[in-house]
Amino acid sequence: MSHRIETIALPAMSPGTQRLLKVHRFGTPGARPKIYIQAGLHADELSGILASHHLLKLLNEAEARGEVTGEVVLVPVANPIGLSQNVLTVHAGARYVRNGGDFNRGWPNLFDGLPAALEGKLGPEADANVAAIRAALRARVEQLDQRDEVSALQRALLMLSHDADVVLDLHCDDEALPHVFMMPQHWPAGADLAADTGSAACMLCDDSGKHCFDETNSLPFTKLAKLLGDRFPIPPACFAATVEFRGQSDVFDELAEKDAGGLYRFLQRRGFLAGEPGPPPESCAATPLDETDYVYVPVAGLIAYKVALGECVRKGDVVAEIVDPLADDPMQARTPIHAQTDGLVISRCLKKLAAPGDSIGIIVGPGA
Ligand SMILES: [Zn+2]
């Protein structure tokens, strides 16, 4: 099968306007393994979008050589709504301007109703169980609300992703080293993804409770395994991960080509594409998300960092000082912010004005 391009129209939110979702498909429909890759769900995170642009070229070449062995579905711009949200010259692509909702939070819970839907349909064969679960998930996704552009976008993306063996959601952070999030059930098998994306850290989280896109795809399997795993074999059949390709300013062809090359080798390694990827680079360690310090600040002020990206800190080290420029005495104007864990600084804020409760960085704990 040749490269196929689909365009999905989202419902118009005002007369005369409409958002379009573009989907690229490679390989034979229904072939296994299937991978679904999307970028720009937070639409102001452009590094994954540019990496997808480069990956698309590589996939076209692979298709021409007959080297697509599984099914590959790529959505280079997963959120055309957010991509268009330019507010007073500032691109505000992470949250929906109509209600402030984060585009990567509050996704539909696909586990709802799943145990009942599978009553009498599970048995002793793991592969047959996975197929039954995917069929039930499809029925659930088909019934999702699609009355407005955001719910229709969610439904459309889940229709593409829910039955994939691997789901990659490409994001970036503010100012960051590459890193990746996945479930503990997928480690250490997922070390190849961490390695091929050049990740400096891999954070493991069973269920963040935030209803993010990646978990929406992977959690139904692990929740079912917890509920019914003593009676039926239920593998964690959807390996979903969020890849953070550095920071918002890191949008350059040189980096995106490198990132696309890494993704391509991962696809070869996992059997979506033919060809020899070479030995995997050394992977970083994995760390439970609980051991990650998000460096919350208690006061408002300007952020003066005392650590660089990639720096290793000890618990108690001063990570930053929050400066109150209106303090009467400049000697009393600085609040030191201490690291809560030993670890590696992988993220800092681009904007340097903090409010109480803000997170101003990520320090990945001892495993890193
Ligand atoms: Zn993001």
mmCIF file of C-alpha atoms and ligand atoms in Angstrom:
data_model
loop_
_atom_site.group_PDB
_atom_site.id
_atom_site.type_symbol
_atom_site.label_atom_id
_atom_site.label_comp_id
_atom_site.label_asym_id
_atom_site.label_seq_id
_atom_site.Cartn_x
_atom_site.Cartn_y
_atom_site.Cartn_z
ATOM 1 C CA MET A 1 0.000 0.000 0.000
ATOM 2 C CA SER A 2 1.225 3.480 -0.763
ATOM 3 C CA HIS A 3 1.309 6.500 1.470
ATOM 4 C CA ARG A 4 -2.257 7.650 2.122
ATOM 5 C CA ILE A 5 -3.293 11.061 3.392
ATOM 6 C CA GLU A 6 -6.607 11.696 5.115
ATOM 7 C CA THR A 7 -8.111 14.998 6.111
ATOM 8 C CA ILE A 8 -10.574 15.079 8.990
ATOM 9 C CA ALA A 9 -12.746 18.175 9.377
ATOM 10 C CA LEU A 10 -13.624 19.285 12.901
ATOM 11 C CA PRO A 11 -16.952 21.006 13.638
ATOM 12 C CA ALA A 12 -16.945 24.741 12.964
ATOM 13 C CA MET A 13 -17.033 26.853 16.132
ATOM 14 C CA SER A 14 -17.988 29.983 14.227
ATOM 15 C CA PRO A 15 -19.550 30.388 10.807
ATOM 16 C CA GLY A 16 -16.978 30.464 8.051
ATOM 17 C CA THR A 17 -14.174 28.773 9.996
ATOM 18 C CA GLN A 18 -13.058 25.167 10.271
ATOM 19 C CA ARG A 19 -10.063 23.205 11.568
ATOM 20 C CA LEU A 20 -8.643 20.279 9.619
ATOM 21 C CA LEU A 21 -6.684 17.337 10.956
ATOM 22 C CA LYS A 22 -4.176 15.748 8.563
ATOM 23 C CA VAL A 23 -3.364 12.031 8.930
ATOM 24 C CA HIS A 24 -0.558 10.173 7.123
ATOM 25 C CA ARG A 25 -0.807 6.396 6.886
ATOM 26 C CA PHE A 26 1.916 3.991 5.808
ATOM 27 C CA GLY A 27 1.832 0.212 5.405
ATOM 28 C CA THR A 28 -1.073 -2.169 5.057
ATOM 29 C CA PRO A 29 -4.145 -1.208 7.118
ATOM 30 C CA GLY A 30 -4.457 -3.682 9.974
ATOM 31 C CA ALA A 31 -0.831 -4.830 9.708
ATOM 32 C CA ARG A 32 0.977 -5.495 12.988
ATOM 33 C CA PRO A 33 2.687 -4.032 14.787
ATOM 34 C CA LYS A 34 0.880 -0.678 14.527
ATOM 35 C CA ILE A 35 2.401 2.566 15.758
ATOM 36 C CA TYR A 36 0.590 5.867 16.166
ATOM 37 C CA ILE A 37 2.686 9.039 16.428
ATOM 38 C CA GLN A 38 1.356 12.545 16.973
ATOM 39 C CA ALA A 39 2.988 15.900 17.641
ATOM 40 C CA GLY A 40 1.872 19.280 18.873
ATOM 41 C CA LEU A 41 -1.032 18.329 21.131
ATOM 42 C CA HIS A 42 0.310 21.260 23.090
ATOM 43 C CA ALA A 43 0.400 23.252 19.901
ATOM 44 C CA ASP A 44 3.005 25.773 21.006
ATOM 45 C CA GLU A 45 5.525 22.932 21.378
ATOM 46 C CA LEU A 46 6.899 22.964 17.876
ATOM 47 C CA SER A 47 10.003 20.772 18.118
ATOM 48 C CA GLY A 48 7.953 17.557 17.817
ATOM 49 C CA ILE A 49 6.051 19.010 14.871
ATOM 50 C CA LEU A 50 9.296 19.761 13.034
ATOM 51 C CA ALA A 51 10.633 16.284 13.921
ATOM 52 C CA SER A 52 7.415 14.802 12.443
ATOM 53 C CA HIS A 53 7.981 16.806 9.283
ATOM 54 C CA HIS A 54 11.413 15.185 8.935
ATOM 55 C CA LEU A 55 10.080 11.745 9.909
ATOM 56 C CA LEU A 56 7.435 12.034 7.177
ATOM 57 C CA LYS A 57 10.183 12.375 4.566
ATOM 58 C CA LEU A 58 11.994 9.304 5.954
ATOM 59 C CA LEU A 59 8.747 7.304 5.968
ATOM 60 C CA ASN A 60 8.035 8.263 2.358
ATOM 61 C CA GLU A 61 11.488 6.978 1.404
ATOM 62 C CA ALA A 62 10.959 3.766 3.403
ATOM 63 C CA GLU A 63 7.627 3.232 1.671
ATOM 64 C CA ALA A 64 9.283 3.687 -1.738
ATOM 65 C CA ARG A 65 11.844 1.019 -0.800
ATOM 66 C CA GLY A 66 9.075 -1.314 0.392
ATOM 67 C CA GLU A 67 10.396 -1.228 3.954
ATOM 68 C CA VAL A 68 7.209 -0.462 5.889
ATOM 69 C CA THR A 69 6.567 -3.816 7.533
ATOM 70 C CA GLY A 70 3.917 -2.809 10.086
ATOM 71 C CA GLU A 71 1.377 0.018 10.051
ATOM 72 C CA VAL A 72 2.533 3.561 10.775
ATOM 73 C CA VAL A 73 0.063 6.400 11.417
ATOM 74 C CA LEU A 74 1.535 9.885 11.768
ATOM 75 C CA VAL A 75 -0.328 13.078 12.694
ATOM 76 C CA PRO A 76 2.249 15.884 12.463
ATOM 77 C CA VAL A 77 -0.138 18.496 13.891
ATOM 78 C CA ALA A 78 -2.423 16.856 16.433
ATOM 79 C CA ASN A 79 -4.002 20.127 17.490
ATOM 80 C CA PRO A 80 -4.871 22.555 14.693
ATOM 81 C CA ILE A 81 -7.071 24.392 17.210
ATOM 82 C CA GLY A 82 -4.167 25.289 19.476
ATOM 83 C CA LEU A 83 -1.913 25.990 16.512
ATOM 84 C CA SER A 84 -4.184 28.863 15.509
ATOM 85 C CA GLN A 85 -4.472 30.431 18.960
ATOM 86 C CA ASN A 86 -2.393 33.522 18.578
ATOM 87 C CA VAL A 87 -3.558 35.883 21.290
ATOM 88 C CA LEU A 88 -2.229 39.425 21.137
ATOM 89 C CA THR A 89 0.883 38.158 19.277
ATOM 90 C CA VAL A 90 1.530 35.380 21.836
ATOM 91 C CA HIS A 91 1.052 31.795 20.649
ATOM 92 C CA ALA A 92 -1.093 30.202 23.377
ATOM 93 C CA GLY A 93 -1.286 26.611 22.126
ATOM 94 C CA ALA A 94 -1.308 24.536 25.313
ATOM 95 C CA ARG A 95 -4.750 25.534 26.604
ATOM 96 C CA TYR A 96 -8.062 26.117 24.865
ATOM 97 C CA VAL A 97 -8.721 29.844 24.888
ATOM 98 C CA ARG A 98 -12.493 29.376 25.221
ATOM 99 C CA ASN A 99 -12.301 27.736 28.658
ATOM 100 C CA GLY A 100 -8.650 27.506 29.693
ATOM 101 C CA GLY A 101 -8.623 23.705 29.502
ATOM 102 C CA ASP A 102 -5.226 22.052 29.012
ATOM 103 C CA PHE A 103 -5.263 20.134 25.726
ATOM 104 C CA ASN A 104 -3.379 17.221 27.348
ATOM 105 C CA ARG A 105 -5.613 16.858 30.398
ATOM 106 C CA GLY A 106 -9.119 15.559 30.994
ATOM 107 C CA TRP A 107 -9.225 13.034 28.154
ATOM 108 C CA PRO A 108 -12.162 10.588 28.225
ATOM 109 C CA ASN A 109 -11.692 7.632 30.566
ATOM 110 C CA LEU A 110 -11.771 4.641 28.220
ATOM 111 C CA PHE A 111 -11.746 2.206 31.138
ATOM 112 C CA ASP A 112 -15.310 3.257 32.010
ATOM 113 C CA GLY A 113 -17.662 0.448 31.101
ATOM 114 C CA LEU A 114 -14.857 -1.717 29.751
ATOM 115 C CA PRO A 115 -15.126 -4.616 32.276
ATOM 116 C CA ALA A 116 -18.869 -4.880 31.601
ATOM 117 C CA ALA A 117 -18.351 -4.720 27.843
ATOM 118 C CA LEU A 118 -15.854 -7.590 28.084
ATOM 119 C CA GLU A 119 -18.060 -9.856 30.180
ATOM 120 C CA GLY A 120 -17.786 -13.376 28.707
ATOM 121 C CA LYS A 121 -15.319 -12.259 26.024
ATOM 122 C CA LEU A 122 -11.992 -12.963 27.742
ATOM 123 C CA GLY A 123 -10.267 -16.341 27.836
ATOM 124 C CA PRO A 124 -6.942 -18.139 28.287
ATOM 125 C CA GLU A 125 -5.247 -16.663 25.164
ATOM 126 C CA ALA A 126 -3.518 -13.308 25.684
ATOM 127 C CA ASP A 127 -3.625 -12.349 21.981
ATOM 128 C CA ALA A 128 -7.349 -13.061 21.758
ATOM 129 C CA ASN A 129 -7.916 -10.998 24.915
ATOM 130 C CA VAL A 130 -5.997 -8.061 23.456
ATOM 131 C CA ALA A 131 -8.116 -8.245 20.295
ATOM 132 C CA ALA A 132 -11.326 -8.345 22.363
ATOM 133 C CA ILE A 133 -10.170 -5.367 24.452
ATOM 134 C CA ARG A 134 -9.290 -3.358 21.330
ATOM 135 C CA ALA A 135 -12.717 -4.094 19.853
ATOM 136 C CA ALA A 136 -14.401 -2.945 23.065
ATOM 137 C CA LEU A 137 -12.224 0.181 23.129
ATOM 138 C CA ARG A 138 -13.194 0.969 19.560
ATOM 139 C CA ALA A 139 -16.894 0.678 20.418
ATOM 140 C CA ARG A 140 -16.327 3.002 23.383
ATOM 141 C CA VAL A 141 -14.398 5.583 21.304
ATOM 142 C CA GLU A 142 -17.049 5.512 18.574
ATOM 143 C CA GLN A 143 -19.626 6.540 21.161
ATOM 144 C CA LEU A 144 -17.646 9.517 22.455
ATOM 145 C CA ASP A 145 -19.175 12.945 22.240
ATOM 146 C CA GLN A 146 -18.068 15.035 19.255
ATOM 147 C CA ARG A 147 -20.356 18.020 19.438
ATOM 148 C CA ASP A 148 -17.622 20.668 19.536
ATOM 149 C CA GLU A 149 -14.159 20.969 18.031
ATOM 150 C CA VAL A 150 -12.255 19.798 21.134
ATOM 151 C CA SER A 151 -14.350 16.694 21.807
ATOM 152 C CA ALA A 152 -14.336 15.905 18.076
ATOM 153 C CA LEU A 153 -10.547 16.282 18.033
ATOM 154 C CA GLN A 154 -10.190 13.916 20.999
ATOM 155 C CA ARG A 155 -12.473 11.351 19.408
ATOM 156 C CA ALA A 156 -10.683 11.570 16.056
ATOM 157 C CA LEU A 157 -7.228 11.120 17.618
ATOM 158 C CA LEU A 158 -8.398 8.217 19.798
ATOM 159 C CA MET A 159 -9.973 6.519 16.777
ATOM 160 C CA LEU A 160 -6.482 6.534 15.249
ATOM 161 C CA SER A 161 -4.556 5.518 18.376
ATOM 162 C CA HIS A 162 -6.668 3.214 20.578
ATOM 163 C CA ASP A 163 -5.654 -0.040 18.846
ATOM 164 C CA ALA A 164 -1.958 0.740 18.339
ATOM 165 C CA ASP A 165 0.805 -1.379 19.858
ATOM 166 C CA VAL A 166 2.860 1.768 20.398
ATOM 167 C CA VAL A 167 1.600 5.336 20.869
ATOM 168 C CA LEU A 168 4.068 8.239 20.904
ATOM 169 C CA ASP A 169 2.932 11.732 21.896
ATOM 170 C CA LEU A 170 5.638 14.242 20.958
ATOM 171 C CA HIS A 171 5.897 17.314 23.177
ATOM 172 C CA CYS A 172 8.587 19.630 24.480
ATOM 173 C CA ASP A 173 9.178 21.429 27.754
ATOM 174 C CA ASP A 174 10.029 25.078 28.421
ATOM 175 C CA GLU A 175 13.816 24.844 28.364
ATOM 176 C CA ALA A 176 14.885 21.241 28.749
ATOM 177 C CA LEU A 177 16.992 18.220 27.968
ATOM 178 C CA PRO A 178 15.169 15.479 26.043
ATOM 179 C CA HIS A 179 13.204 13.213 28.367
ATOM 180 C CA VAL A 180 10.401 10.690 28.249
ATOM 181 C CA PHE A 181 7.441 9.545 30.376
ATOM 182 C CA MET A 182 6.042 6.019 30.363
ATOM 183 C CA MET A 183 4.371 3.460 32.640
ATOM 184 C CA PRO A 184 6.468 1.183 34.882
ATOM 185 C CA GLN A 185 4.846 -1.790 33.130
ATOM 186 C CA HIS A 186 6.780 -0.759 29.993
ATOM 187 C CA TRP A 187 10.199 -0.526 31.606
ATOM 188 C CA PRO A 188 12.857 -1.824 30.917
ATOM 189 C CA ALA A 189 11.402 -2.841 27.522
ATOM 190 C CA GLY A 190 10.944 0.864 26.743
ATOM 191 C CA ALA A 191 14.611 1.657 27.323
ATOM 192 C CA ASP A 192 15.062 1.511 23.543
ATOM 193 C CA LEU A 193 12.767 4.532 23.151
ATOM 194 C CA ALA A 194 14.655 6.463 25.830
ATOM 195 C CA ALA A 195 17.926 5.595 24.107
ATOM 196 C CA ASP A 196 16.848 6.321 20.538
ATOM 197 C CA THR A 197 15.359 9.690 21.535
ATOM 198 C CA GLY A 198 18.576 10.622 23.331
ATOM 199 C CA SER A 199 16.629 11.100 26.555
ATOM 200 C CA ALA A 200 18.529 12.304 29.609
ATOM 201 C CA ALA A 201 15.812 10.949 31.905
ATOM 202 C CA CYS A 202 12.888 8.540 31.847
ATOM 203 C CA MET A 203 10.106 9.050 34.372
ATOM 204 C CA LEU A 204 7.775 6.195 35.258
ATOM 205 C CA CYS A 205 4.209 6.777 36.397
ATOM 206 C CA ASP A 206 1.480 4.185 36.846
ATOM 207 C CA ASP A 207 -1.406 6.673 36.644
ATOM 208 C CA SER A 208 -0.907 10.407 37.027
ATOM 209 C CA GLY A 209 -4.657 10.968 37.490
ATOM 210 C CA LYS A 210 -4.460 13.791 34.946
ATOM 211 C CA HIS A 211 -6.098 11.859 32.094
ATOM 212 C CA CYS A 212 -3.312 12.659 29.642
ATOM 213 C CA PHE A 213 -3.434 11.364 26.079
ATOM 214 C CA ASP A 214 -0.754 8.686 26.493
ATOM 215 C CA GLU A 215 -2.365 7.230 29.621
ATOM 216 C CA THR A 216 -5.778 7.288 27.963
ATOM 217 C CA ASN A 217 -4.416 4.724 25.523
ATOM 218 C CA SER A 218 -2.330 2.566 27.856
ATOM 219 C CA LEU A 219 -4.298 2.569 31.124
ATOM 220 C CA PRO A 220 -7.275 0.443 29.992
ATOM 221 C CA PHE A 221 -4.942 -2.561 29.655
ATOM 222 C CA THR A 222 -3.107 -2.137 32.953
ATOM 223 C CA LYS A 223 -6.320 -1.388 34.871
ATOM 224 C CA LEU A 224 -7.992 -4.452 33.384
ATOM 225 C CA ALA A 225 -4.945 -6.548 34.302
ATOM 226 C CA LYS A 226 -5.214 -5.342 37.902
ATOM 227 C CA LEU A 227 -8.921 -6.149 37.992
ATOM 228 C CA LEU A 228 -9.030 -9.414 36.041
ATOM 229 C CA GLY A 229 -5.390 -10.474 35.655
ATOM 230 C CA ASP A 230 -5.729 -13.353 38.113
ATOM 231 C CA ARG A 231 -8.366 -14.914 35.843
ATOM 232 C CA PHE A 232 -7.206 -13.959 32.336
ATOM 233 C CA PRO A 233 -3.831 -13.093 30.754
ATOM 234 C CA ILE A 234 -3.972 -9.354 29.932
ATOM 235 C CA PRO A 235 -0.627 -7.907 28.782
ATOM 236 C CA PRO A 236 0.067 -4.143 28.787
ATOM 237 C CA ALA A 237 -0.563 -4.239 25.040
ATOM 238 C CA CYS A 238 -0.357 -0.503 24.377
ATOM 239 C CA PHE A 239 3.059 1.012 25.041
ATOM 240 C CA ALA A 240 2.207 4.716 25.180
ATOM 241 C CA ALA A 241 4.851 7.305 25.977
ATOM 242 C CA THR A 242 5.209 11.057 26.019
ATOM 243 C CA VAL A 243 8.466 12.239 24.490
ATOM 244 C CA GLU A 244 9.706 15.717 25.361
ATOM 245 C CA PHE A 245 12.015 16.921 22.606
ATOM 246 C CA ARG A 246 13.916 19.562 24.623
ATOM 247 C CA GLY A 247 12.513 23.098 24.983
ATOM 248 C CA GLN A 248 10.224 25.477 23.149
ATOM 249 C CA SER A 249 13.097 27.377 21.550
ATOM 250 C CA ASP A 250 14.803 24.247 20.238
ATOM 251 C CA VAL A 251 13.126 24.297 16.848
ATOM 252 C CA PHE A 252 15.888 23.778 14.292
ATOM 253 C CA ASP A 253 16.252 21.478 11.297
ATOM 254 C CA GLU A 254 19.508 20.037 12.668
ATOM 255 C CA LEU A 255 17.830 18.917 15.917
ATOM 256 C CA ALA A 256 14.620 17.788 14.223
ATOM 257 C CA GLU A 257 16.548 15.671 11.715
ATOM 258 C CA LYS A 258 18.396 14.032 14.588
ATOM 259 C CA ASP A 259 15.138 13.413 16.457
ATOM 260 C CA ALA A 260 13.434 11.995 13.358
ATOM 261 C CA GLY A 261 16.454 9.730 12.793
ATOM 262 C CA GLY A 262 16.176 8.453 16.355
ATOM 263 C CA LEU A 263 12.464 7.765 15.961
ATOM 264 C CA TYR A 264 13.141 6.008 12.672
ATOM 265 C CA ARG A 265 15.689 3.685 14.309
ATOM 266 C CA PHE A 266 13.215 2.986 17.108
ATOM 267 C CA LEU A 267 10.621 2.039 14.465
ATOM 268 C CA GLN A 268 13.141 -0.329 12.874
ATOM 269 C CA ARG A 269 14.039 -1.809 16.256
ATOM 270 C CA ARG A 270 10.384 -2.531 17.024
ATOM 271 C CA GLY A 271 9.590 -4.055 13.613
ATOM 272 C CA PHE A 272 7.452 -1.298 12.088
ATOM 273 C CA LEU A 273 10.119 -0.738 9.449
ATOM 274 C CA ALA A 274 12.688 -3.059 7.848
ATOM 275 C CA GLY A 275 16.395 -2.294 7.966
ATOM 276 C CA GLU A 276 19.162 -2.515 10.503
ATOM 277 C CA PRO A 277 19.102 0.289 13.081
ATOM 278 C CA GLY A 278 22.515 -0.552 14.538
ATOM 279 C CA PRO A 279 23.137 -1.107 18.219
ATOM 280 C CA PRO A 280 20.977 1.060 20.489
ATOM 281 C CA PRO A 281 22.711 3.954 22.216
ATOM 282 C CA GLU A 282 23.089 3.575 25.959
ATOM 283 C CA SER A 283 19.828 4.379 27.732
ATOM 284 C CA CYS A 284 19.428 6.637 30.729
ATOM 285 C CA ALA A 285 18.098 5.064 33.920
ATOM 286 C CA ALA A 286 14.404 5.237 34.803
ATOM 287 C CA THR A 287 13.081 7.057 37.859
ATOM 288 C CA PRO A 288 9.659 6.880 39.501
ATOM 289 C CA LEU A 289 7.817 10.157 38.887
ATOM 290 C CA ASP A 290 7.323 10.346 42.678
ATOM 291 C CA GLU A 291 11.051 10.917 43.040
ATOM 292 C CA THR A 292 10.950 13.926 40.750
ATOM 293 C CA ASP A 293 11.170 17.418 42.237
ATOM 294 C CA TYR A 294 9.027 19.898 40.306
ATOM 295 C CA VAL A 295 10.622 22.777 42.236
ATOM 296 C CA TYR A 296 7.497 24.574 43.446
ATOM 297 C CA VAL A 297 7.965 28.118 44.722
ATOM 298 C CA PRO A 298 6.112 29.680 47.690
ATOM 299 C CA VAL A 299 6.322 33.357 46.699
ATOM 300 C CA ALA A 300 6.016 35.641 43.693
ATOM 301 C CA GLY A 301 8.996 37.215 42.000
ATOM 302 C CA LEU A 302 11.654 37.007 39.339
ATOM 303 C CA ILE A 303 13.417 33.669 38.928
ATOM 304 C CA ALA A 304 17.196 33.866 39.209
ATOM 305 C CA TYR A 305 18.469 30.345 38.510
ATOM 306 C CA LYS A 306 21.561 29.093 40.298
ATOM 307 C CA VAL A 307 21.823 25.832 38.340
ATOM 308 C CA ALA A 308 22.164 24.999 34.671
ATOM 309 C CA LEU A 309 20.359 22.378 32.620
ATOM 310 C CA GLY A 310 22.176 19.070 32.941
ATOM 311 C CA GLU A 311 23.675 19.972 36.297
ATOM 312 C CA CYS A 312 23.611 17.397 39.083
ATOM 313 C CA VAL A 313 22.457 18.834 42.404
ATOM 314 C CA ARG A 314 22.291 17.565 45.964
ATOM 315 C CA LYS A 315 19.212 17.766 48.152
ATOM 316 C CA GLY A 316 19.261 21.183 49.834
ATOM 317 C CA ASP A 317 21.282 22.935 47.124
ATOM 318 C CA VAL A 318 19.931 26.323 46.078
ATOM 319 C CA VAL A 319 18.305 25.834 42.677
ATOM 320 C CA ALA A 320 17.118 29.415 42.250
ATOM 321 C CA GLU A 321 16.369 32.582 44.142
ATOM 322 C CA ILE A 322 13.016 34.300 43.766
ATOM 323 C CA VAL A 323 13.621 38.017 43.686
ATOM 324 C CA ASP A 324 11.065 40.556 44.919
ATOM 325 C CA PRO A 325 12.075 43.689 43.017
ATOM 326 C CA LEU A 326 9.785 45.819 45.207
ATOM 327 C CA ALA A 327 11.335 44.867 48.539
ATOM 328 C CA ASP A 328 12.460 47.926 50.499
ATOM 329 C CA ASP A 329 15.747 46.273 51.377
ATOM 330 C CA PRO A 330 17.414 44.424 48.476
ATOM 331 C CA MET A 331 19.267 42.299 51.053
ATOM 332 C CA GLN A 332 15.863 40.901 52.100
ATOM 333 C CA ALA A 333 14.492 40.553 48.557
ATOM 334 C CA ARG A 334 15.614 37.015 47.758
ATOM 335 C CA THR A 335 13.923 33.719 48.693
ATOM 336 C CA PRO A 336 16.191 30.715 48.100
ATOM 337 C CA ILE A 337 14.565 27.628 46.582
ATOM 338 C CA HIS A 338 16.229 24.384 47.631
ATOM 339 C CA ALA A 339 16.360 21.082 45.769
ATOM 340 C CA GLN A 340 14.105 18.483 47.419
ATOM 341 C CA THR A 341 16.119 15.580 46.032
ATOM 342 C CA ASP A 342 19.549 14.651 44.742
ATOM 343 C CA GLY A 343 19.271 14.570 40.996
ATOM 344 C CA LEU A 344 19.677 15.940 37.511
ATOM 345 C CA VAL A 345 18.240 19.312 36.421
ATOM 346 C CA ILE A 346 16.422 18.569 33.164
ATOM 347 C CA SER A 347 14.033 21.523 32.857
ATOM 348 C CA ARG A 348 13.808 25.235 33.661
ATOM 349 C CA CYS A 349 11.214 27.931 32.897
ATOM 350 C CA LEU A 350 11.569 30.165 29.885
ATOM 351 C CA LYS A 351 9.505 32.917 31.457
ATOM 352 C CA LYS A 352 11.245 34.229 34.530
ATOM 353 C CA LEU A 353 8.283 35.614 36.502
ATOM 354 C CA ALA A 354 6.868 33.167 39.076
ATOM 355 C CA ALA A 355 3.691 33.142 41.179
ATOM 356 C CA PRO A 356 3.202 31.204 44.437
ATOM 357 C CA GLY A 357 2.683 27.499 43.677
ATOM 358 C CA ASP A 358 4.371 27.625 40.288
ATOM 359 C CA SER A 359 6.756 24.877 39.258
ATOM 360 C CA ILE A 360 9.992 26.386 37.974
ATOM 361 C CA GLY A 361 11.933 23.289 36.991
ATOM 362 C CA ILE A 362 12.333 19.529 37.062
ATOM 363 C CA ILE A 363 15.006 17.674 39.023
ATOM 364 C CA VAL A 364 14.930 13.964 38.287
ATOM 365 C CA GLY A 365 15.721 11.941 41.374
ATOM 366 C CA PRO A 366 18.452 9.517 42.322
ATOM 367 C CA GLY A 367 17.898 6.964 39.569
ATOM 368 C CA ALA A 368 18.840 9.453 36.877
HETATM 369 ZN ZN ZN B 1 3.318 19.418 26.209
#
